[in-house]
């Protein structure tokens, strides 16, 4: 994630999720609903969103990750719509470091075998696997339920389809994101060099 954004988000994650759901309800307003939905879909496509994963894809992403941390599923922690396991979110690579730094009591480093076992357990429980992206960074695999998962609820209940999408090339996208310098930084450098 970019600069201070992960620190702000990691400190206020629960508030962000509550705000997403609060504003999503505005999609049902007669006059403003379409505008809110369009803005939210644009945000989901360009800034922050989630991708639905198969178990195999989630395991491949974990296998390719450099550093993992286990922490609470923020959706279930905030909304408490079921009794599914709370510690079910796997932070990936750089994201794991920021979340461990900001919330050391909630996140612990885990190895790939532990992460794979967690994915299997969550799959057996019927939880869905998603990978969350902020701008150019895929930073977490969440194993959530259909009653708490914010991206799923935004998509299904409020018509914000870009909050949760499916892409058959997601593993390659994650791998490319990890290997490629961020486009935003490249554009900034390119623009500065033209001055």
Short mmCIF file of N, CA and C in Angstrom, two decimals:
data_model
loop_
_atom_site.label_atom_id
_atom_site.label_comp_id
_atom_site.label_asym_id
_atom_site.label_seq_id
_atom_site.Cartn_x
_atom_site.Cartn_y
_atom_site.Cartn_z
N UNK A 1 0.84 -1.17 0.00
CA UNK A 1 0.00 0.00 0.00
C UNK A 1 0.89 1.24 0.00
N UNK A 2 0.31 2.34 -0.31
CA UNK A 2 1.08 3.55 -0.51
C UNK A 2 1.28 4.36 0.77
N UNK A 3 2.52 4.70 1.00
CA UNK A 3 2.94 5.61 2.06
C UNK A 3 2.15 5.49 3.36
N UNK A 4 1.41 6.53 3.73
CA UNK A 4 0.71 6.52 5.02
C UNK A 4 -0.65 5.84 4.96
N UNK A 5 -1.15 5.55 3.77
CA UNK A 5 -2.47 4.94 3.66
C UNK A 5 -2.61 3.65 4.45
N UNK A 6 -1.64 2.72 4.39
CA UNK A 6 -1.84 1.48 5.16
C UNK A 6 -1.88 1.73 6.67
N UNK A 7 -1.12 2.68 7.14
CA UNK A 7 -1.13 2.96 8.58
C UNK A 7 -2.46 3.56 9.02
N UNK A 8 -2.98 4.47 8.23
CA UNK A 8 -4.27 5.07 8.54
C UNK A 8 -5.36 4.00 8.50
N UNK A 9 -5.35 3.21 7.43
CA UNK A 9 -6.37 2.17 7.28
C UNK A 9 -6.25 1.12 8.38
N UNK A 10 -5.04 0.68 8.68
CA UNK A 10 -4.89 -0.38 9.69
C UNK A 10 -5.32 0.09 11.08
N UNK A 11 -5.12 1.36 11.37
CA UNK A 11 -5.55 1.89 12.67
C UNK A 11 -7.06 2.08 12.75
N UNK A 12 -7.70 2.33 11.61
CA UNK A 12 -9.12 2.68 11.59
C UNK A 12 -9.96 1.73 10.74
N UNK A 13 -9.51 0.54 10.57
CA UNK A 13 -10.14 -0.42 9.67
C UNK A 13 -11.62 -0.63 9.99
N UNK A 14 -11.96 -0.81 11.23
CA UNK A 14 -13.35 -1.05 11.61
C UNK A 14 -14.24 0.13 11.24
N UNK A 15 -13.73 1.34 11.43
CA UNK A 15 -14.50 2.54 11.08
C UNK A 15 -14.71 2.64 9.58
N UNK A 16 -13.69 2.27 8.80
CA UNK A 16 -13.83 2.27 7.35
C UNK A 16 -14.94 1.31 6.92
N UNK A 17 -14.95 0.10 7.48
CA UNK A 17 -15.97 -0.88 7.11
C UNK A 17 -17.37 -0.41 7.49
N UNK A 18 -17.51 0.19 8.65
CA UNK A 18 -18.81 0.73 9.05
C UNK A 18 -19.25 1.85 8.10
N UNK A 19 -18.30 2.69 7.69
CA UNK A 19 -18.61 3.77 6.76
C UNK A 19 -19.02 3.22 5.39
N UNK A 20 -18.33 2.19 4.91
CA UNK A 20 -18.70 1.58 3.63
C UNK A 20 -20.15 1.12 3.67
N UNK A 21 -20.53 0.44 4.75
CA UNK A 21 -21.89 -0.08 4.84
C UNK A 21 -22.90 1.05 5.04
N UNK A 22 -22.54 2.08 5.78
CA UNK A 22 -23.43 3.23 5.98
C UNK A 22 -23.74 3.90 4.65
N UNK A 23 -22.70 4.20 3.88
CA UNK A 23 -22.90 4.89 2.61
C UNK A 23 -23.52 3.97 1.56
N UNK A 24 -23.30 2.66 1.67
CA UNK A 24 -23.92 1.72 0.73
C UNK A 24 -25.45 1.79 0.82
N UNK A 25 -25.95 2.01 2.02
CA UNK A 25 -27.41 2.12 2.19
C UNK A 25 -27.98 3.29 1.39
N UNK A 26 -27.14 4.28 1.11
CA UNK A 26 -27.59 5.43 0.33
C UNK A 26 -27.91 5.04 -1.12
N UNK A 27 -27.43 3.87 -1.58
CA UNK A 27 -27.75 3.45 -2.95
C UNK A 27 -29.23 3.21 -3.12
N UNK A 28 -29.96 3.09 -2.02
CA UNK A 28 -31.40 2.84 -2.09
C UNK A 28 -32.22 4.13 -2.07
N UNK A 29 -31.57 5.26 -1.93
CA UNK A 29 -32.28 6.54 -1.95
C UNK A 29 -32.72 6.86 -3.37
N UNK A 30 -33.94 7.37 -3.53
CA UNK A 30 -34.48 7.60 -4.87
C UNK A 30 -33.62 8.51 -5.76
N UNK A 31 -33.18 9.63 -5.28
CA UNK A 31 -32.46 10.56 -6.14
C UNK A 31 -30.94 10.34 -6.13
N UNK A 32 -30.38 10.07 -4.99
CA UNK A 32 -28.92 9.98 -4.87
C UNK A 32 -28.38 8.57 -5.09
N UNK A 33 -29.24 7.57 -5.07
CA UNK A 33 -28.81 6.19 -5.11
C UNK A 33 -27.92 5.82 -6.28
N UNK A 34 -28.32 6.25 -7.48
CA UNK A 34 -27.55 5.91 -8.68
C UNK A 34 -26.17 6.56 -8.62
N UNK A 35 -26.10 7.80 -8.18
CA UNK A 35 -24.82 8.51 -8.08
C UNK A 35 -23.91 7.82 -7.06
N UNK A 36 -24.45 7.48 -5.90
CA UNK A 36 -23.66 6.80 -4.87
C UNK A 36 -23.14 5.47 -5.39
N UNK A 37 -23.99 4.71 -6.07
CA UNK A 37 -23.58 3.41 -6.63
C UNK A 37 -22.48 3.60 -7.67
N UNK A 38 -22.60 4.60 -8.54
CA UNK A 38 -21.58 4.86 -9.55
C UNK A 38 -20.25 5.24 -8.92
N UNK A 39 -20.28 6.10 -7.92
CA UNK A 39 -19.05 6.51 -7.22
C UNK A 39 -18.42 5.30 -6.53
N UNK A 40 -19.24 4.51 -5.86
CA UNK A 40 -18.73 3.33 -5.15
C UNK A 40 -18.14 2.31 -6.12
N UNK A 41 -18.79 2.11 -7.26
CA UNK A 41 -18.25 1.18 -8.25
C UNK A 41 -16.94 1.68 -8.84
N UNK A 42 -16.85 2.98 -9.06
CA UNK A 42 -15.60 3.56 -9.55
C UNK A 42 -14.48 3.38 -8.52
N UNK A 43 -14.81 3.63 -7.25
CA UNK A 43 -13.84 3.44 -6.16
C UNK A 43 -13.41 1.98 -6.07
N UNK A 44 -14.35 1.06 -6.20
CA UNK A 44 -14.05 -0.36 -6.14
C UNK A 44 -13.15 -0.80 -7.28
N UNK A 45 -13.32 -0.18 -8.43
CA UNK A 45 -12.51 -0.56 -9.59
C UNK A 45 -11.11 0.05 -9.54
N UNK A 46 -11.00 1.28 -9.09
CA UNK A 46 -9.71 1.97 -9.18
C UNK A 46 -8.92 2.03 -7.88
N UNK A 47 -9.59 2.02 -6.75
CA UNK A 47 -8.86 2.26 -5.50
C UNK A 47 -8.82 1.06 -4.56
N UNK A 48 -9.96 0.52 -4.23
CA UNK A 48 -10.00 -0.55 -3.24
C UNK A 48 -11.14 -1.51 -3.56
N UNK A 49 -10.82 -2.79 -3.56
CA UNK A 49 -11.83 -3.79 -3.85
C UNK A 49 -11.33 -5.17 -3.48
N UNK A 50 -12.16 -6.16 -3.73
CA UNK A 50 -11.80 -7.54 -3.40
C UNK A 50 -12.08 -8.45 -4.59
N UNK A 51 -11.34 -9.54 -4.63
CA UNK A 51 -11.48 -10.54 -5.69
C UNK A 51 -11.82 -11.87 -5.04
N UNK A 52 -12.81 -12.55 -5.57
CA UNK A 52 -13.20 -13.85 -5.09
C UNK A 52 -12.15 -14.88 -5.53
N UNK A 53 -11.76 -15.76 -4.60
CA UNK A 53 -10.73 -16.77 -4.87
C UNK A 53 -11.28 -18.18 -4.69
N UNK A 54 -10.71 -19.11 -5.43
CA UNK A 54 -10.93 -20.52 -5.13
C UNK A 54 -9.91 -20.91 -4.05
N UNK A 55 -10.10 -22.05 -3.43
CA UNK A 55 -9.14 -22.53 -2.44
C UNK A 55 -7.77 -22.69 -3.08
N UNK A 56 -7.72 -23.26 -4.25
CA UNK A 56 -6.45 -23.48 -4.95
C UNK A 56 -5.73 -22.14 -5.21
N UNK A 57 -6.47 -21.14 -5.66
CA UNK A 57 -5.86 -19.83 -5.93
C UNK A 57 -5.32 -19.21 -4.64
N UNK A 58 -6.11 -19.30 -3.57
CA UNK A 58 -5.66 -18.76 -2.28
C UNK A 58 -4.36 -19.43 -1.84
N UNK A 59 -4.29 -20.76 -2.00
CA UNK A 59 -3.08 -21.48 -1.61
C UNK A 59 -1.89 -21.10 -2.48
N UNK A 60 -2.11 -20.90 -3.77
CA UNK A 60 -1.02 -20.48 -4.66
C UNK A 60 -0.49 -19.10 -4.27
N UNK A 61 -1.38 -18.21 -3.91
CA UNK A 61 -0.97 -16.86 -3.51
C UNK A 61 -0.18 -16.92 -2.21
N UNK A 62 -0.63 -17.71 -1.26
CA UNK A 62 0.10 -17.89 0.00
C UNK A 62 1.49 -18.46 -0.27
N UNK A 63 1.57 -19.47 -1.14
CA UNK A 63 2.86 -20.09 -1.47
C UNK A 63 3.84 -19.09 -2.07
N UNK A 64 3.34 -18.10 -2.81
CA UNK A 64 4.21 -17.11 -3.44
C UNK A 64 4.47 -15.88 -2.60
N UNK A 65 3.92 -15.82 -1.42
CA UNK A 65 4.04 -14.61 -0.60
C UNK A 65 5.33 -14.61 0.22
N UNK A 66 5.87 -13.42 0.40
CA UNK A 66 7.05 -13.22 1.22
C UNK A 66 6.66 -12.65 2.57
N UNK A 67 6.29 -13.50 3.48
CA UNK A 67 5.89 -13.06 4.81
C UNK A 67 4.39 -13.06 4.97
N UNK A 68 3.91 -13.67 6.03
CA UNK A 68 2.48 -13.79 6.29
C UNK A 68 2.19 -13.46 7.74
N UNK A 69 1.02 -12.93 7.99
CA UNK A 69 0.58 -12.68 9.36
C UNK A 69 -0.90 -13.05 9.46
N UNK A 70 -1.29 -13.57 10.60
CA UNK A 70 -2.68 -13.93 10.85
C UNK A 70 -3.29 -12.92 11.80
N UNK A 71 -4.50 -12.51 11.45
CA UNK A 71 -5.20 -11.56 12.30
C UNK A 71 -6.70 -11.71 12.16
N UNK A 72 -7.44 -10.84 12.82
CA UNK A 72 -8.90 -10.96 12.81
C UNK A 72 -9.52 -10.54 11.48
N UNK A 73 -10.57 -11.23 11.12
CA UNK A 73 -11.40 -10.82 9.99
C UNK A 73 -12.18 -9.60 10.49
N UNK A 74 -11.87 -8.46 9.94
CA UNK A 74 -12.50 -7.22 10.42
C UNK A 74 -14.00 -7.20 10.19
N UNK A 75 -14.46 -7.79 9.09
CA UNK A 75 -15.90 -7.81 8.83
C UNK A 75 -16.64 -8.55 9.94
N UNK A 76 -16.14 -9.73 10.31
CA UNK A 76 -16.81 -10.51 11.35
C UNK A 76 -16.63 -9.87 12.72
N UNK A 77 -15.47 -9.26 12.93
CA UNK A 77 -15.20 -8.59 14.21
C UNK A 77 -16.16 -7.41 14.42
N UNK A 78 -16.45 -6.69 13.36
CA UNK A 78 -17.32 -5.51 13.46
C UNK A 78 -18.79 -5.89 13.48
N UNK A 79 -19.22 -6.74 12.57
CA UNK A 79 -20.65 -6.96 12.38
C UNK A 79 -21.22 -8.13 13.18
N UNK A 80 -20.39 -9.08 13.54
CA UNK A 80 -20.78 -10.18 14.45
C UNK A 80 -22.13 -10.83 14.07
N UNK A 81 -22.32 -11.09 12.79
CA UNK A 81 -23.57 -11.71 12.33
C UNK A 81 -23.59 -13.22 12.50
N UNK A 82 -22.45 -13.81 12.87
CA UNK A 82 -22.39 -15.27 13.04
C UNK A 82 -21.28 -15.62 14.03
N UNK A 83 -21.11 -16.89 14.27
CA UNK A 83 -20.07 -17.31 15.21
C UNK A 83 -18.87 -17.94 14.50
N UNK A 84 -18.65 -17.57 13.22
CA UNK A 84 -17.48 -18.05 12.49
C UNK A 84 -16.20 -17.59 13.17
N UNK A 85 -15.08 -18.26 12.87
CA UNK A 85 -13.82 -17.90 13.52
C UNK A 85 -13.39 -16.46 13.17
N UNK A 86 -12.97 -15.74 14.17
CA UNK A 86 -12.53 -14.35 13.97
C UNK A 86 -11.14 -14.31 13.34
N UNK A 87 -10.19 -15.04 13.88
CA UNK A 87 -8.83 -15.02 13.35
C UNK A 87 -8.76 -15.84 12.07
N UNK A 88 -9.10 -15.16 10.96
CA UNK A 88 -9.19 -15.85 9.69
C UNK A 88 -8.68 -15.01 8.52
N UNK A 89 -7.95 -13.95 8.81
CA UNK A 89 -7.43 -13.09 7.74
C UNK A 89 -5.92 -13.20 7.69
N UNK A 90 -5.41 -13.46 6.49
CA UNK A 90 -3.98 -13.63 6.29
C UNK A 90 -3.45 -12.40 5.58
N UNK A 91 -2.58 -11.67 6.26
CA UNK A 91 -1.96 -10.50 5.66
C UNK A 91 -0.76 -10.95 4.84
N UNK A 92 -0.61 -10.38 3.65
CA UNK A 92 0.42 -10.79 2.72
C UNK A 92 1.57 -9.79 2.65
N UNK A 93 2.75 -10.28 2.56
CA UNK A 93 3.97 -9.53 2.27
C UNK A 93 4.06 -8.20 3.01
N UNK A 94 4.14 -7.09 2.27
CA UNK A 94 4.30 -5.79 2.92
C UNK A 94 3.15 -5.47 3.86
N UNK A 95 1.96 -5.84 3.50
CA UNK A 95 0.80 -5.58 4.36
C UNK A 95 0.96 -6.22 5.71
N UNK A 96 1.56 -7.40 5.75
CA UNK A 96 1.71 -8.08 7.04
C UNK A 96 2.57 -7.26 7.98
N UNK A 97 3.60 -6.64 7.46
CA UNK A 97 4.49 -5.84 8.30
C UNK A 97 3.78 -4.62 8.88
N UNK A 98 3.00 -3.93 8.08
CA UNK A 98 2.30 -2.73 8.54
C UNK A 98 1.28 -3.09 9.61
N UNK A 99 0.52 -4.14 9.39
CA UNK A 99 -0.50 -4.51 10.36
C UNK A 99 0.12 -5.01 11.66
N UNK A 100 1.21 -5.75 11.57
CA UNK A 100 1.90 -6.20 12.79
C UNK A 100 2.42 -4.98 13.56
N UNK A 101 2.95 -4.03 12.84
CA UNK A 101 3.48 -2.82 13.47
C UNK A 101 2.38 -2.00 14.13
N UNK A 102 1.24 -1.83 13.46
CA UNK A 102 0.16 -1.00 13.97
C UNK A 102 -0.69 -1.69 15.04
N UNK A 103 -0.81 -3.00 14.96
CA UNK A 103 -1.65 -3.75 15.89
C UNK A 103 -0.95 -5.03 16.33
N UNK A 104 0.15 -4.89 17.03
CA UNK A 104 0.93 -6.08 17.39
C UNK A 104 0.17 -7.09 18.25
N UNK A 105 -0.80 -6.66 19.03
CA UNK A 105 -1.56 -7.59 19.86
C UNK A 105 -2.53 -8.44 19.04
N UNK A 106 -2.90 -7.97 17.84
CA UNK A 106 -3.89 -8.67 17.02
C UNK A 106 -3.29 -9.55 15.94
N UNK A 107 -2.07 -9.25 15.49
CA UNK A 107 -1.48 -9.97 14.37
C UNK A 107 -0.23 -10.71 14.80
N UNK A 108 -0.12 -11.92 14.28
CA UNK A 108 1.08 -12.71 14.56
C UNK A 108 1.60 -13.30 13.26
N UNK A 109 2.90 -13.38 13.13
CA UNK A 109 3.48 -13.97 11.93
C UNK A 109 3.19 -15.46 11.92
N UNK A 110 2.90 -15.97 10.72
CA UNK A 110 2.67 -17.40 10.54
C UNK A 110 3.47 -17.86 9.33
N UNK A 111 3.66 -19.17 9.22
CA UNK A 111 4.36 -19.68 8.05
C UNK A 111 3.35 -20.16 7.00
N UNK A 112 3.86 -20.57 5.86
CA UNK A 112 2.99 -20.97 4.75
C UNK A 112 2.17 -22.21 5.07
N UNK A 113 2.73 -23.12 5.83
CA UNK A 113 2.00 -24.33 6.21
C UNK A 113 0.81 -23.99 7.11
N UNK A 114 1.02 -23.09 8.06
CA UNK A 114 -0.07 -22.66 8.94
C UNK A 114 -1.16 -21.94 8.15
N UNK A 115 -0.73 -21.10 7.21
CA UNK A 115 -1.69 -20.38 6.38
C UNK A 115 -2.50 -21.34 5.51
N UNK A 116 -1.83 -22.33 4.94
CA UNK A 116 -2.52 -23.32 4.11
C UNK A 116 -3.52 -24.13 4.93
N UNK A 117 -3.13 -24.50 6.14
CA UNK A 117 -4.04 -25.24 7.03
C UNK A 117 -5.26 -24.39 7.38
N UNK A 118 -5.05 -23.10 7.62
CA UNK A 118 -6.16 -22.19 7.92
C UNK A 118 -7.10 -22.10 6.72
N UNK A 119 -6.55 -21.98 5.52
CA UNK A 119 -7.37 -21.92 4.32
C UNK A 119 -8.23 -23.18 4.18
N UNK A 120 -7.62 -24.33 4.41
CA UNK A 120 -8.36 -25.61 4.34
C UNK A 120 -9.49 -25.64 5.36
N UNK A 121 -9.19 -25.25 6.59
CA UNK A 121 -10.19 -25.25 7.66
C UNK A 121 -11.36 -24.31 7.31
N UNK A 122 -11.02 -23.11 6.86
CA UNK A 122 -12.06 -22.15 6.50
C UNK A 122 -12.89 -22.66 5.34
N UNK A 123 -12.25 -23.30 4.38
CA UNK A 123 -12.98 -23.86 3.24
C UNK A 123 -13.97 -24.94 3.71
N UNK A 124 -13.51 -25.79 4.63
CA UNK A 124 -14.38 -26.84 5.17
C UNK A 124 -15.58 -26.25 5.92
N UNK A 125 -15.41 -25.07 6.50
CA UNK A 125 -16.49 -24.40 7.23
C UNK A 125 -17.46 -23.66 6.29
N UNK A 126 -17.12 -23.63 5.00
CA UNK A 126 -17.99 -22.96 4.03
C UNK A 126 -17.75 -21.47 3.91
N UNK A 127 -16.60 -20.99 4.41
CA UNK A 127 -16.28 -19.57 4.30
C UNK A 127 -15.77 -19.28 2.89
N UNK A 128 -15.93 -18.03 2.46
CA UNK A 128 -15.44 -17.65 1.14
C UNK A 128 -14.06 -17.03 1.26
N UNK A 129 -13.24 -17.25 0.24
CA UNK A 129 -11.89 -16.71 0.21
C UNK A 129 -11.88 -15.50 -0.72
N UNK A 130 -11.37 -14.40 -0.24
CA UNK A 130 -11.21 -13.21 -1.08
C UNK A 130 -9.82 -12.65 -0.88
N UNK A 131 -9.34 -11.93 -1.87
CA UNK A 131 -8.09 -11.19 -1.70
C UNK A 131 -8.44 -9.71 -1.85
N UNK A 132 -7.91 -8.91 -0.96
CA UNK A 132 -8.26 -7.49 -0.90
C UNK A 132 -7.12 -6.68 -1.50
N UNK A 133 -7.51 -5.66 -2.27
CA UNK A 133 -6.54 -4.83 -2.97
C UNK A 133 -6.78 -3.36 -2.64
N UNK A 134 -5.70 -2.65 -2.41
CA UNK A 134 -5.75 -1.20 -2.28
C UNK A 134 -4.78 -0.63 -3.32
N UNK A 135 -5.31 0.09 -4.25
CA UNK A 135 -4.56 0.61 -5.39
C UNK A 135 -3.82 -0.52 -6.09
N UNK A 136 -2.50 -0.55 -6.02
CA UNK A 136 -1.74 -1.57 -6.73
C UNK A 136 -1.34 -2.75 -5.85
N UNK A 137 -1.73 -2.75 -4.60
CA UNK A 137 -1.27 -3.77 -3.66
C UNK A 137 -2.36 -4.72 -3.23
N UNK A 138 -2.11 -6.01 -3.42
CA UNK A 138 -2.95 -7.05 -2.85
C UNK A 138 -2.37 -7.33 -1.47
N UNK A 139 -3.11 -7.05 -0.42
CA UNK A 139 -2.50 -7.09 0.90
C UNK A 139 -3.07 -8.12 1.87
N UNK A 140 -4.22 -8.73 1.57
CA UNK A 140 -4.78 -9.69 2.53
C UNK A 140 -5.68 -10.71 1.84
N UNK A 141 -5.63 -11.93 2.35
CA UNK A 141 -6.62 -12.94 1.98
C UNK A 141 -7.54 -13.07 3.18
N UNK A 142 -8.82 -12.78 2.95
CA UNK A 142 -9.79 -12.90 4.03
C UNK A 142 -10.64 -14.14 3.79
N UNK A 143 -10.95 -14.81 4.86
CA UNK A 143 -11.81 -15.99 4.83
C UNK A 143 -13.05 -15.62 5.63
N UNK A 144 -14.08 -15.20 4.94
CA UNK A 144 -15.23 -14.62 5.61
C UNK A 144 -16.50 -15.38 5.26
N UNK A 145 -17.55 -15.02 5.95
CA UNK A 145 -18.86 -15.65 5.75
C UNK A 145 -19.72 -14.73 4.88
N UNK A 146 -20.77 -15.28 4.33
CA UNK A 146 -21.65 -14.48 3.47
C UNK A 146 -22.47 -13.45 4.26
N UNK A 147 -22.63 -13.66 5.56
CA UNK A 147 -23.45 -12.72 6.35
C UNK A 147 -22.66 -11.53 6.89
N UNK A 148 -21.33 -11.61 6.93
CA UNK A 148 -20.52 -10.51 7.46
C UNK A 148 -19.66 -9.83 6.39
N UNK A 149 -19.26 -10.54 5.36
CA UNK A 149 -18.30 -10.05 4.37
C UNK A 149 -18.78 -8.75 3.72
N UNK A 150 -18.06 -7.67 3.99
CA UNK A 150 -18.46 -6.36 3.47
C UNK A 150 -18.43 -6.32 1.94
N UNK A 151 -17.35 -6.75 1.27
CA UNK A 151 -17.38 -6.70 -0.20
C UNK A 151 -18.53 -7.51 -0.80
N UNK A 152 -18.82 -8.68 -0.25
CA UNK A 152 -19.93 -9.49 -0.76
C UNK A 152 -21.27 -8.79 -0.53
N UNK A 153 -21.46 -8.24 0.64
CA UNK A 153 -22.71 -7.54 0.95
C UNK A 153 -22.87 -6.29 0.08
N UNK A 154 -21.78 -5.56 -0.14
CA UNK A 154 -21.86 -4.38 -1.01
C UNK A 154 -22.29 -4.78 -2.41
N UNK A 155 -21.74 -5.88 -2.89
CA UNK A 155 -22.05 -6.35 -4.24
C UNK A 155 -23.48 -6.87 -4.35
N UNK A 156 -23.85 -7.79 -3.46
CA UNK A 156 -25.15 -8.47 -3.57
C UNK A 156 -26.33 -7.63 -3.10
N UNK A 157 -26.17 -6.91 -2.00
CA UNK A 157 -27.31 -6.17 -1.43
C UNK A 157 -27.49 -4.77 -2.01
N UNK A 158 -26.36 -4.16 -2.43
CA UNK A 158 -26.44 -2.75 -2.81
C UNK A 158 -26.05 -2.49 -4.27
N UNK A 159 -25.74 -3.56 -5.02
CA UNK A 159 -25.43 -3.39 -6.43
C UNK A 159 -24.09 -2.74 -6.72
N UNK A 160 -23.19 -2.78 -5.75
CA UNK A 160 -21.84 -2.23 -5.95
C UNK A 160 -20.96 -3.40 -6.40
N UNK A 161 -21.12 -3.76 -7.67
CA UNK A 161 -20.48 -4.95 -8.21
C UNK A 161 -18.97 -4.95 -8.19
N UNK A 162 -18.35 -3.78 -8.25
CA UNK A 162 -16.89 -3.71 -8.26
C UNK A 162 -16.28 -3.88 -6.86
N UNK A 163 -17.11 -4.01 -5.84
CA UNK A 163 -16.58 -4.26 -4.50
C UNK A 163 -16.03 -5.68 -4.41
N UNK A 164 -16.61 -6.61 -5.16
CA UNK A 164 -16.16 -8.00 -5.17
C UNK A 164 -16.33 -8.54 -6.58
N UNK A 165 -15.21 -8.87 -7.20
CA UNK A 165 -15.24 -9.36 -8.58
C UNK A 165 -14.51 -10.69 -8.68
N UNK A 166 -14.66 -11.33 -9.78
CA UNK A 166 -13.98 -12.60 -10.04
C UNK A 166 -13.12 -12.40 -11.28
N UNK A 167 -11.86 -12.83 -11.22
CA UNK A 167 -10.95 -12.76 -12.36
C UNK A 167 -10.18 -14.07 -12.42
N UNK A 168 -10.29 -14.77 -13.53
CA UNK A 168 -9.63 -16.07 -13.68
C UNK A 168 -8.10 -15.96 -13.63
N UNK A 169 -7.56 -14.76 -13.84
CA UNK A 169 -6.11 -14.55 -13.83
C UNK A 169 -5.61 -13.93 -12.54
N UNK A 170 -6.35 -14.08 -11.46
CA UNK A 170 -6.01 -13.38 -10.22
C UNK A 170 -4.64 -13.76 -9.68
N UNK A 171 -4.25 -15.03 -9.77
CA UNK A 171 -2.94 -15.43 -9.24
C UNK A 171 -1.83 -14.70 -10.00
N UNK A 172 -1.96 -14.62 -11.31
CA UNK A 172 -0.96 -13.89 -12.11
C UNK A 172 -0.97 -12.40 -11.79
N UNK A 173 -2.17 -11.85 -11.58
CA UNK A 173 -2.26 -10.44 -11.22
C UNK A 173 -1.54 -10.15 -9.91
N UNK A 174 -1.72 -11.01 -8.93
CA UNK A 174 -1.07 -10.84 -7.63
C UNK A 174 0.44 -10.97 -7.79
N UNK A 175 0.87 -11.98 -8.54
CA UNK A 175 2.30 -12.19 -8.77
C UNK A 175 2.92 -10.99 -9.49
N UNK A 176 2.23 -10.49 -10.54
CA UNK A 176 2.74 -9.33 -11.27
C UNK A 176 2.80 -8.10 -10.39
N UNK A 177 1.80 -7.92 -9.54
CA UNK A 177 1.78 -6.78 -8.62
C UNK A 177 2.96 -6.81 -7.66
N UNK A 178 3.30 -8.01 -7.20
CA UNK A 178 4.42 -8.15 -6.26
C UNK A 178 5.76 -7.94 -6.94
N UNK A 179 5.85 -8.29 -8.23
CA UNK A 179 7.13 -8.21 -8.94
C UNK A 179 7.36 -6.87 -9.64
N UNK A 180 6.28 -6.14 -9.93
CA UNK A 180 6.37 -4.91 -10.70
C UNK A 180 6.35 -3.69 -9.79
N UNK A 181 7.27 -2.74 -10.04
CA UNK A 181 7.17 -1.48 -9.27
C UNK A 181 5.81 -0.84 -9.56
N UNK A 182 5.31 -0.12 -8.60
CA UNK A 182 3.96 0.42 -8.72
C UNK A 182 3.86 1.48 -9.80
N UNK A 183 2.82 1.35 -10.60
CA UNK A 183 2.59 2.23 -11.73
C UNK A 183 2.48 3.69 -11.31
N UNK A 184 1.84 3.92 -10.17
CA UNK A 184 1.67 5.30 -9.69
C UNK A 184 3.04 5.96 -9.52
N UNK A 185 3.98 5.27 -8.91
CA UNK A 185 5.32 5.81 -8.71
C UNK A 185 6.01 6.02 -10.04
N UNK A 186 5.86 5.07 -10.97
CA UNK A 186 6.48 5.19 -12.28
C UNK A 186 5.94 6.41 -13.01
N UNK A 187 4.63 6.62 -12.98
CA UNK A 187 4.03 7.77 -13.65
C UNK A 187 4.55 9.07 -13.05
N UNK A 188 4.66 9.13 -11.74
CA UNK A 188 5.14 10.33 -11.08
C UNK A 188 6.57 10.64 -11.50
N UNK A 189 7.42 9.62 -11.52
CA UNK A 189 8.81 9.81 -11.94
C UNK A 189 8.87 10.24 -13.40
N UNK A 190 8.06 9.61 -14.25
CA UNK A 190 8.05 9.95 -15.68
C UNK A 190 7.59 11.39 -15.89
N UNK A 191 6.55 11.80 -15.15
CA UNK A 191 6.04 13.16 -15.28
C UNK A 191 7.08 14.18 -14.80
N UNK A 192 7.75 13.87 -13.71
CA UNK A 192 8.76 14.78 -13.16
C UNK A 192 9.93 14.92 -14.12
N UNK A 193 10.30 13.84 -14.81
CA UNK A 193 11.45 13.91 -15.70
C UNK A 193 11.15 14.73 -16.95
N UNK A 194 9.87 14.91 -17.28
CA UNK A 194 9.50 15.72 -18.44
C UNK A 194 9.57 17.21 -18.15
N UNK A 195 9.58 17.59 -16.88
CA UNK A 195 9.58 19.02 -16.52
C UNK A 195 10.90 19.68 -16.79
#
